Structures are given as C-alpha cells and as structure tokens.
C-alpha cells in the first residue's frame, strides 16, 4: 500500500491526509470544493487546528500530499465526506443523507481495481458499509475489493495528535478486509487497532455519540429544573460530582456540531420503537436551545421595563463548542440569528472567527464595556479569566461560577 486517495478534505479528511502522508504513503487529497483544493496545494488550511499549516507545508513541499478535484488510481481509497441528516422533511425522526457517500463511491469506481482497499470513515447508519459493498459489485465487474468501516473519535483542537494516538475500530466486511485495513492503519496509528465486523464498528461509533448526547441531555435538563426551583445548578453538579461514582457533565445552551447533534438520529431511524431514551435526549437538547433563547428574551424584557429601552446584549461565543471555529449545528449561532430577527441589538464576540456572514463581530473589550446584559454562550479560553461579578450576566456554560470567589464550598 503505497498510495491513497482521501476523498473529502474537511475537518476529518484534511488532518487524516496529513497524518497518512507523514508515513511512507503518497496521498492524493480529493475535494469537490475548488477553494479547498487550491488552498491545500498552497499550504493553507481552511480548518483551525494547532500546527496544521506547518505540517501541511512540510508534506506539500515534499510532494507527499497533492490535492485534486477528482480521484485517481491508488491502492487505498479513504472516504471522509459529510453525512448530515435530511432536515427538511416532516418526519419526526430525521433520516441520514447518504448522497455524499454514494457520490464519493461513484467517483472512485472508474479508478478502483480488485485488490484495492476502500475505507469508510464517514459516520453512517448500521448496514451502510454492506450496502456500499453491494453497490460496488452491482456497478462494476469488481469482485475482490476489500472494504472496511473505520470510524474515528478525535477531539477538535487536538485532531492531529488523536488521529495518531487514539485506539481505532476496524470493521471489515470480511477477514481479508479487516486484515488489510489493520495493516494500513498500523502505518500511522500508535493506538491499538480493534478488529470487528462493519456493523459492530458502525454501531460503536453511533453509540459513542449517543452516549455523549444522553449524558449532556441529563445535565441540560437538570439546569432547567434547578432554574425553576431557584437553585444554582453549577453548585448542585459540583457537589454531586464529589460522589465517587457520579460524573454529571456541564450543561450548555444546547448541543451542536456535526456529530453529537446528528448521529443519534441514525440509531433512531433504524429502530424507532426501541430508541426512546436516545430520541428524548435529542429533543431535550434541542429544547434547551429554545429555553435559552426565551431566557435571554425574558431578561431583556425585564431590563426594558425598568430602563424604557431595549438592552444592548453582549453575546460571547458563537461556535458549537469552546475553542473551535466550527459553526455546524451551533445552538449559539441559531439563538443569535433568532435574536437579530426579533430586532435585538447584539454585540457579538467570537474570537475563533475572523468574520461571520450575518453577524457583526467585535472585540471582547468593546463588548464588555458597551453592553447592558452579557450572555455567556460558549466557554472559550478568551472568556475564562473575565471577572464577571461587575456585569449583569446570563451564563449558559458555567464559567462565571468557576471564576467566582463565592464558588468556594465551605468545608466543616
Ligand atoms: N468533525 C468531526 O469531529 C468528526 C468526528 C468523527 C466523525 N466525523 C464524520 O466524518 C465525516 C466527515 O466530517 P467532516 O467534519 O470532515 O466534514 P466536512 O464537511 O468538514 O468535510 C467534508 C468534505 O467533503 C467534501 N466532499 C463532499 N462530497 C464530496 C465528494 N463526492 N468528493 C470529494 N469531496 C467531497 C466537502 O467539500 C468537504 O470539504 C462525517 O461523516 C462526520 O460525521 C466527523
């Protein structure tokens, strides 16, 4: 295995292409987006990750990675294209949109040969890899292509390290596929490689994200309950977590991102009658977004009644989680757009973005000094040291509690 096409140069595909190119494999990075192909060949990363441009420059200069608009002949084809859900349907459970995956598979067919290895890294419903196998056999004369589902579980902000050091699940459609995929990943992965079937690998990936979603839903629901009972949920969570077997997560203004807010639906779609907890958790996390929007509106109305004018709302953080530049499914972005539609004045600070197409961005000092109410949406590192005591705040991510001097539990 000397050459590899990585199809899709996004948040996962680009760092993966870099890590593979740092082994003895020559990589062709393929993307349908012209701008991405051009920028990668110019050593510019369109995603923000520590050290990524430095790494990109080194391997592009050594010609170990070349970005292309279309695939080419190689030994391995690794698919990392998006798998969103179909949002514009009236079905209660959104279904997975596999159009990108199948269009990527179609695009490699003219170059695929028996003996090649195809790896699917895109998160997919159970059974998708087996469907791809049938599709390849139906659409070609090929009978001996190895195929494996190999998900990954990287943390945005630490992707390049985790791609190398995390354990991987290798789900071949047969033993030969698993063996070949393991040999491929062992060239650049230091973590253990765990071999299983493609179905178990698919379900493992979905279970990881559903597990996170369910646990965040518990924290989000707890924060709503505590608010109704006039109790500080941050203190409750902190004290409950002194229990040696309890670890309640931090609530937020909802759940976003391309994974946790999407993938649990892929389980629900397959087994709607048996996935009630997973579906309810999705709903709780979506509802937390609307609850947060309403809380900001209510607080603004209280201000308006007192001061006879609408408040200027200082809005801290737009991305779906802290310290990333990713806006996909971001609850904070959606809340901000709703507030702007309703005619509220927002002064928004998002240190991880240079600009936003619909929301004007300002620096932190300006936002803090000019706003009547500060809403803390995302716990970016730039906000963590602010002493919030002197501001009128609504804190959805608990950082004012962490900073506060009142946050000391008295030990008797
Ligand atoms: N982002 C994460 O943290 C993460 C983690 C684990 C798994 N995943 C999964 O990995 C997959 C990719 O996610 P991502 O975040 O990298 O998506 P992304 O949107 O950042 O990148 C996907 C890229 O694929 C390109 N593309 C689409 N169709 C194509 C085609 N037919 N040929 C070539 N390029 C094509 C797009 O232009 C885009 O640049 C998804 O299934 C996602 O669920 C993502």
Coordinates of C-alpha atoms and ligand atoms in Angstrom, one line a residue:
X1 CA 0.0 0.0 0.0
X2 CA 2.0 2.9 -1.3
X3 CA -0.7 5.4 -2.5
X4 CA -4.0 6.6 -1.0
X5 CA -6.9 8.8 -2.2
X6 CA -8.5 10.7 0.7
X7 CA -12.0 11.7 -0.6
X8 CA -13.2 14.8 1.3
X9 CA -10.7 17.3 2.8
X10 CA -12.8 18.6 5.6
X11 CA -12.3 18.6 9.4
X12 CA -11.5 14.9 9.3
X13 CA -10.2 14.3 5.8
X14 CA -7.5 17.0 5.8
X15 CA -5.8 16.1 9.1
X16 CA -6.1 12.4 8.1
X17 CA -4.5 13.1 4.7
X18 CA -1.6 14.9 6.6
X19 CA -1.1 12.1 9.1
X20 CA -1.1 9.4 6.3
X21 CA 1.3 11.4 4.2
X22 CA 3.7 11.5 7.1
X23 CA 4.0 7.7 6.8
X24 CA 5.5 6.1 3.8
X25 CA 2.3 6.6 1.8
X26 CA 1.8 9.1 -1.0
X27 CA -1.6 10.9 -0.6
X28 CA -4.0 12.4 -3.2
X29 CA -6.4 14.6 -1.3
X30 CA -9.7 14.9 -3.3
X31 CA -12.4 17.5 -2.8
X32 CA -15.2 18.8 -4.9
X33 CA -14.6 22.3 -3.5
X34 CA -12.2 24.2 -5.7
X35 CA -11.2 26.6 -3.0
X36 CA -10.2 23.8 -0.7
X37 CA -8.1 22.1 -3.4
X38 CA -6.4 25.4 -4.2
X39 CA -5.7 26.3 -0.6
X40 CA -4.4 22.8 0.3
X41 CA -1.9 23.0 -2.6
X42 CA -0.9 26.4 -1.4
X43 CA -0.3 25.0 2.1
X44 CA -3.2 26.9 3.6
X45 CA -5.5 25.1 5.9
X46 CA -9.2 26.0 5.9
X47 CA -9.7 24.5 9.3
X48 CA -8.1 25.7 12.5
X49 CA -6.0 23.1 14.3
X50 CA -2.8 23.5 16.3
X51 CA 0.3 23.2 14.0
X52 CA -1.8 22.1 11.0
X53 CA -0.3 24.6 8.5
X54 CA 3.2 23.8 9.5
X55 CA 2.6 20.1 8.9
X56 CA 0.7 20.8 5.7
X57 CA 3.6 22.9 4.3
X58 CA 6.1 20.2 5.0
X59 CA 4.3 17.4 3.3
X60 CA 3.0 19.5 0.3
X61 CA 6.6 20.8 -0.3
X62 CA 7.9 17.1 -0.2
X63 CA 5.1 16.3 -2.7
X64 CA 3.7 13.7 -0.3
X65 CA 0.2 15.3 -0.5
X66 CA -1.3 16.6 -3.7
X67 CA -4.9 18.0 -3.7
X68 CA -7.1 17.2 -6.7
X69 CA -10.6 17.8 -7.8
X70 CA -11.1 14.2 -8.9
X71 CA -9.8 10.9 -7.7
X72 CA -7.0 8.9 -9.4
X73 CA -5.7 5.4 -9.3
X74 CA -4.3 4.3 -6.0
X75 CA -4.1 1.3 -3.6
X76 CA -6.4 2.7 -0.9
X77 CA -9.4 5.0 -1.1
X78 CA -10.5 6.6 2.2
X79 CA -13.9 8.3 2.3
X80 CA -14.4 11.2 4.7
X81 CA -17.4 13.1 3.2
X82 CA -20.3 14.6 5.2
X83 CA -23.2 12.6 6.4
X84 CA -25.8 15.1 7.5
X85 CA -29.5 14.3 8.1
X86 CA -32.3 15.3 5.8
X87 CA -33.6 18.2 7.9
X88 CA -36.4 19.4 5.5
X89 CA -38.9 16.5 6.0
X90 CA -42.0 16.3 8.1
X91 CA -40.9 13.0 9.6
X92 CA -40.4 13.1 13.4
X93 CA -37.1 11.3 13.1
X94 CA -34.7 12.8 10.5
X95 CA -33.1 10.3 8.2
X96 CA -29.4 10.1 7.2
X97 CA -28.4 11.8 4.0
X98 CA -26.0 9.3 2.3
X99 CA -25.9 11.2 -1.0
X100 CA -22.3 12.5 -0.4
X101 CA -21.1 9.0 0.5
X102 CA -22.6 7.3 -2.6
X103 CA -21.5 10.1 -4.9
X104 CA -17.9 9.7 -3.5
X105 CA -18.1 5.9 -4.1
X106 CA -19.4 6.6 -7.7
X107 CA -16.4 9.0 -8.2
X108 CA -13.8 6.3 -7.3
X109 CA -15.4 3.5 -9.4
X110 CA -13.5 4.3 -12.6
X111 CA -10.2 4.0 -10.8
X112 CA -11.0 1.1 -8.5
X113 CA -9.3 -2.3 -9.1
X114 CA -9.6 -5.7 -7.5
X115 CA -7.2 -5.9 -4.6
X116 CA -7.7 -2.2 -3.6
X117 CA -8.9 -1.3 -0.1
X118 CA -11.8 1.1 0.4
X119 CA -12.2 2.6 3.9
X120 CA -15.3 4.5 5.0
X121 CA -14.7 6.9 7.8
X122 CA -17.9 9.0 7.5
X123 CA -20.4 8.3 10.3
X124 CA -23.2 6.1 8.9
X125 CA -26.3 4.1 9.9
X126 CA -25.7 0.4 10.6
X127 CA -25.6 -1.6 7.4
X128 CA -24.2 1.2 5.1
X129 CA -20.8 -0.4 4.5
X130 CA -22.5 -3.7 3.5
X131 CA -24.7 -1.6 1.1
X132 CA -21.6 0.0 -0.4
X133 CA -20.2 -3.4 -1.0
X134 CA -23.3 -4.4 -2.9
X135 CA -23.3 -1.1 -4.8
X136 CA -19.7 -1.6 -5.9
X137 CA -20.4 -5.1 -7.1
X138 CA -23.5 -4.1 -9.0
X139 CA -21.9 -1.1 -10.7
X140 CA -18.7 -2.7 -11.7
X141 CA -17.1 -6.1 -12.7
X142 CA -15.1 -6.0 -9.4
X143 CA -15.4 -8.9 -7.0
X144 CA -12.4 -8.6 -4.8
X145 CA -12.3 -5.1 -3.4
X146 CA -11.6 -5.0 0.4
X147 CA -13.9 -2.7 2.3
X148 CA -13.9 -1.6 5.9
X149 CA -15.7 0.9 8.2
X150 CA -13.1 2.6 10.4
X151 CA -14.6 5.4 12.4
X152 CA -12.6 7.8 14.4
X153 CA -13.3 9.8 17.6
X154 CA -11.0 12.8 17.5
X155 CA -11.3 15.9 19.7
X156 CA -11.5 19.1 17.6
X157 CA -8.5 21.2 18.7
X158 CA -6.3 18.1 19.2
X159 CA -7.1 16.2 15.9
X160 CA -3.6 15.7 14.6
X161 CA -2.4 14.1 17.9
X162 CA -5.6 12.0 18.4
X163 CA -5.5 10.6 14.9
X164 CA -2.2 9.0 15.7
X165 CA -2.7 8.1 19.4
X166 CA -6.4 7.1 19.7
X167 CA -7.4 3.4 19.6
X168 CA -9.2 2.6 16.3
X169 CA -12.1 0.2 15.5
X170 CA -11.5 -1.7 12.3
X171 CA -14.8 -3.1 10.8
X172 CA -14.0 -5.1 7.7
X173 CA -16.8 -6.7 5.7
X174 CA -14.7 -9.9 5.8
X175 CA -11.5 -11.1 7.5
X176 CA -9.4 -10.1 4.5
X177 CA -10.7 -6.5 4.5
X178 CA -10.0 -6.2 8.3
X179 CA -6.5 -7.6 7.9
X180 CA -5.7 -5.1 5.1
X181 CA -7.3 -2.2 6.9
X182 CA -5.3 -3.0 10.0
X183 CA -2.1 -3.1 8.1
X184 CA -2.9 0.3 6.6
X185 CA -3.7 2.0 9.9
X186 CA -0.7 0.4 11.6
X187 CA 1.5 2.5 9.3
X188 CA 0.4 5.8 11.1
X189 CA -1.6 4.8 14.3
X190 CA 0.1 4.2 17.6
X191 CA -3.2 3.4 19.4
X192 CA -4.5 -0.2 19.5
X193 CA -6.5 -1.5 16.5
X194 CA -9.6 -3.4 17.4
X195 CA -10.9 -5.7 14.7
X196 CA -14.7 -6.4 14.4
X197 CA -17.5 -6.5 11.8
X198 CA -18.5 -3.5 9.8
X199 CA -21.9 -3.5 11.6
X200 CA -20.4 -3.5 15.1
X201 CA -18.0 -0.7 14.0
X202 CA -20.9 1.4 12.7
X203 CA -22.9 0.9 15.8
X204 CA -19.9 1.5 18.1
X205 CA -19.4 5.0 16.5
X206 CA -23.1 5.8 16.8
X207 CA -23.2 4.6 20.4
X208 CA -20.3 6.8 21.4
X209 CA -22.1 9.9 20.2
X210 CA -25.5 8.9 21.5
X211 CA -23.9 8.3 24.9
X212 CA -22.5 11.8 24.9
X213 CA -25.9 13.2 23.8
X214 CA -27.8 11.4 26.5
X215 CA -25.4 12.5 29.3
X216 CA -25.5 16.1 28.1
X217 CA -29.3 15.9 28.0
X218 CA -29.3 14.9 31.7
X219 CA -27.1 18.0 32.5
X220 CA -29.3 20.3 30.4
X221 CA -32.5 19.0 31.9
X222 CA -31.0 19.4 35.4
X223 CA -30.1 23.0 34.7
X224 CA -33.7 23.8 33.6
X225 CA -35.1 22.0 36.7
X226 CA -32.7 23.9 39.1
X227 CA -33.6 27.2 37.4
X228 CA -37.3 26.5 38.1
X229 CA -36.5 25.7 41.7
X230 CA -34.3 28.7 42.0
X231 CA -31.2 26.6 42.8
X232 CA -27.7 27.1 41.3
X233 CA -27.3 24.1 39.1
X234 CA -23.5 24.6 38.9
X235 CA -23.2 24.2 42.6
X236 CA -25.5 21.1 42.6
X237 CA -23.4 19.5 39.8
X238 CA -20.2 20.3 41.6
X239 CA -21.4 18.8 44.9
X240 CA -23.0 15.8 43.2
X241 CA -19.7 15.0 41.5
X242 CA -17.9 14.6 44.8
X243 CA -19.8 11.2 44.8
X244 CA -17.1 8.8 43.7
X245 CA -19.3 7.2 41.0
X246 CA -21.2 10.3 39.8
X247 CA -19.9 12.5 36.9
X248 CA -22.5 14.9 35.7
X249 CA -21.4 16.9 32.7
X250 CA -21.6 20.7 32.3
X251 CA -24.9 21.9 30.7
X252 CA -24.8 24.4 27.8
X253 CA -27.2 26.3 25.6
X254 CA -28.0 23.1 23.6
X255 CA -25.9 20.6 21.7
X256 CA -24.2 21.3 18.3
X257 CA -21.6 20.0 16.0
X258 CA -21.7 17.7 13.1
X259 CA -21.6 14.5 15.3
X260 CA -23.4 14.6 18.6
X261 CA -26.4 16.6 17.3
X262 CA -26.8 14.4 14.3
X263 CA -25.6 10.8 14.7
X264 CA -28.1 9.7 17.4
X265 CA -30.8 10.1 14.8
X266 CA -29.1 7.4 12.7
X267 CA -29.8 4.9 15.5
X268 CA -33.4 6.2 16.0
X269 CA -34.1 6.0 12.3
X270 CA -33.1 2.3 12.3
X271 CA -35.0 1.3 15.4
X272 CA -37.6 4.0 16.2
X273 CA -39.6 1.9 18.7
X274 CA -36.6 0.8 20.8
X275 CA -34.6 4.1 21.0
X276 CA -36.9 6.2 23.2
X277 CA -34.1 7.5 25.5
X278 CA -31.9 8.5 22.6
X279 CA -34.8 10.3 20.8
X280 CA -35.9 12.0 24.1
X281 CA -32.3 13.2 24.7
X282 CA -32.1 14.7 21.2
X283 CA -35.4 16.5 22.0
X284 CA -34.2 17.7 25.4
X285 CA -31.0 19.1 23.9
X286 CA -32.9 20.8 21.1
X287 CA -35.4 22.2 23.6
X288 CA -32.6 23.6 25.7
X289 CA -31.7 25.9 22.8
X290 CA -35.3 27.3 22.7
X291 CA -35.3 27.6 26.5
X292 CA -32.0 29.6 26.4
X293 CA -33.4 31.9 23.7
X294 CA -36.5 32.5 25.8
X295 CA -34.4 33.2 28.9
X296 CA -32.5 35.9 27.1
X297 CA -35.7 37.4 25.8
X298 CA -37.3 37.4 29.3
X299 CA -34.2 39.1 30.9
X300 CA -34.2 41.7 28.1
X301 CA -37.9 42.5 28.8
X302 CA -37.2 43.0 32.5
X303 CA -34.4 45.4 31.5
X304 CA -36.7 47.2 29.0
X305 CA -39.5 47.7 31.6
X306 CA -37.0 49.2 34.0
X307 CA -35.0 51.4 31.6
X308 CA -37.6 52.1 29.0
X309 CA -35.3 51.0 26.2
X310 CA -34.1 47.7 24.7
X311 CA -30.8 46.4 26.2
X312 CA -27.6 46.0 24.2
X313 CA -26.9 42.4 24.6
X314 CA -23.2 41.4 24.7
X315 CA -23.0 37.9 23.2
X316 CA -20.0 35.8 24.0
X317 CA -19.3 32.9 21.7
X318 CA -21.0 31.6 18.5
X319 CA -19.3 28.3 17.7
X320 CA -20.8 24.9 18.7
X321 CA -18.2 24.3 21.5
X322 CA -15.3 26.1 23.1
X323 CA -12.0 26.9 21.3
X324 CA -13.0 25.8 17.8
X325 CA -14.0 27.7 14.7
X326 CA -16.8 25.2 13.7
X327 CA -20.4 26.6 13.5
X328 CA -22.1 23.4 12.3
X329 CA -25.4 22.9 14.1
X330 CA -24.3 25.5 16.6
X331 CA -27.1 26.3 19.1
X332 CA -25.4 29.6 20.0
X333 CA -25.4 30.8 16.4
X334 CA -29.0 29.8 15.9
X335 CA -30.0 31.7 19.1
X336 CA -28.1 34.8 17.9
X337 CA -29.8 34.8 14.5
X338 CA -33.2 34.4 16.2
X339 CA -32.5 37.4 18.5
X340 CA -31.3 39.5 15.5
X341 CA -34.5 38.5 13.6
X342 CA -36.5 39.6 16.6
X343 CA -34.9 43.1 16.5
X344 CA -32.5 42.8 19.5
X345 CA -29.2 44.7 19.5
X346 CA -26.3 42.2 19.8
X347 CA -22.6 43.0 20.2
X348 CA -21.1 39.6 19.5
X349 CA -17.5 38.4 20.2
X350 CA -16.3 35.2 18.6
X351 CA -12.5 35.0 18.9
X352 CA -12.3 31.9 16.7
X353 CA -13.8 33.6 13.6
X354 CA -12.5 36.5 11.6
X355 CA -16.0 37.3 10.3
X356 CA -19.5 35.9 10.1
X357 CA -21.7 36.5 7.0
X358 CA -24.7 37.6 9.0
X359 CA -23.5 38.6 12.5
X360 CA -21.1 41.5 13.1
X361 CA -18.2 40.6 15.3
X362 CA -16.5 42.9 17.9
X363 CA -13.6 42.5 20.2
X364 CA -14.1 41.4 23.8
X365 CA -13.3 44.7 25.5
X366 CA -15.8 46.6 23.3
X367 CA -18.5 44.0 24.0
X368 CA -17.9 44.1 27.8
X369 CA -17.8 47.9 28.0
X370 CA -20.8 48.7 25.7
X371 CA -23.4 46.0 26.7
X372 CA -26.2 46.2 29.2
X373 CA -26.5 42.4 29.6
X374 CA -23.7 39.9 28.9
X375 CA -24.8 36.4 27.8
X376 CA -22.0 33.8 28.0
X377 CA -22.8 31.2 25.4
X378 CA -19.5 29.3 24.9
X379 CA -16.6 28.9 27.4
X380 CA -13.8 30.0 25.0
X381 CA -10.4 30.4 26.7
X382 CA -10.5 34.1 26.0
X383 CA -13.6 34.4 28.3
X384 CA -12.5 32.2 31.1
X385 CA -10.5 34.8 33.0
X386 CA -13.1 37.6 32.9
X387 CA -14.3 38.7 36.3
X388 CA -18.0 38.7 35.6
X389 CA -19.1 40.0 39.0
X390 CA -19.4 43.6 37.8
X391 CA -21.7 42.7 34.8
X392 CA -25.3 41.7 34.5
X393 CA -24.9 38.2 33.1
X394 CA -26.7 35.2 31.9
X395 CA -24.3 32.3 31.9
X396 CA -25.2 29.2 29.9
X397 CA -21.8 27.4 30.3
X398 CA -20.9 27.9 33.9
X399 CA -17.7 29.9 33.5
X400 CA -18.8 32.8 35.8
X401 CA -19.3 30.2 38.5
X402 CA -15.8 28.7 38.0
X403 CA -14.3 32.3 38.3
X404 CA -16.4 33.4 41.2
X405 CA -15.0 33.8 44.6
X406 CA -18.4 32.7 46.0
X407 CA -17.8 29.3 44.4
X408 CA -15.9 28.0 47.5
X409 CA -17.7 25.2 49.2
X410 CA -17.1 25.6 53.0
X411 CA -15.5 22.5 54.4
X412 CA -16.6 21.9 58.0
Ligands
LIG1 N1 -15.7 16.6 12.5 C1 -15.6 15.7 13.4 O1 -15.2 15.9 14.6 C2 -15.9 14.2 13.1 C3 -15.6 13.3 14.0 C4 -15.9 11.9 13.7 C5 -16.5 11.6 12.6 N2 -16.9 12.6 11.7 C6 -17.5 12.2 10.4 O2 -16.6 12.3 9.3 C7 -17.3 12.7 8.2 C8 -16.7 14.0 7.6 O3 -16.9 15.0 8.5 P1 -16.1 16.4 8.4 O4 -16.4 17.1 9.7 O5 -14.7 16.2 8.0 O6 -17.0 17.1 7.2 P2 -16.6 18.4 6.4 O7 -17.9 18.9 5.9 O8 -15.7 19.3 7.2 O9 -15.8 17.9 5.2 C9 -16.3 17.1 4.1 C10 -15.6 17.5 2.8 O10 -16.0 16.6 1.8 C11 -16.1 17.3 0.6 N3 -17.0 16.5 -0.3 C12 -18.3 16.3 -0.3 N4 -18.6 15.4 -1.2 C13 -17.5 15.0 -1.9 C14 -17.2 14.1 -2.9 N5 -18.2 13.4 -3.5 N6 -15.9 14.0 -3.3 C15 -14.9 14.7 -2.7 N7 -15.2 15.6 -1.7 C16 -16.4 15.7 -1.3 C17 -16.7 18.6 1.0 O11 -16.4 19.6 0.0 C18 -15.9 18.9 2.3 O12 -14.8 19.6 2.1 C19 -18.8 12.8 8.6 O13 -19.5 11.7 8.3 C20 -18.7 13.1 10.1 O14 -19.9 12.6 10.7 C21 -16.6 13.9 11.9

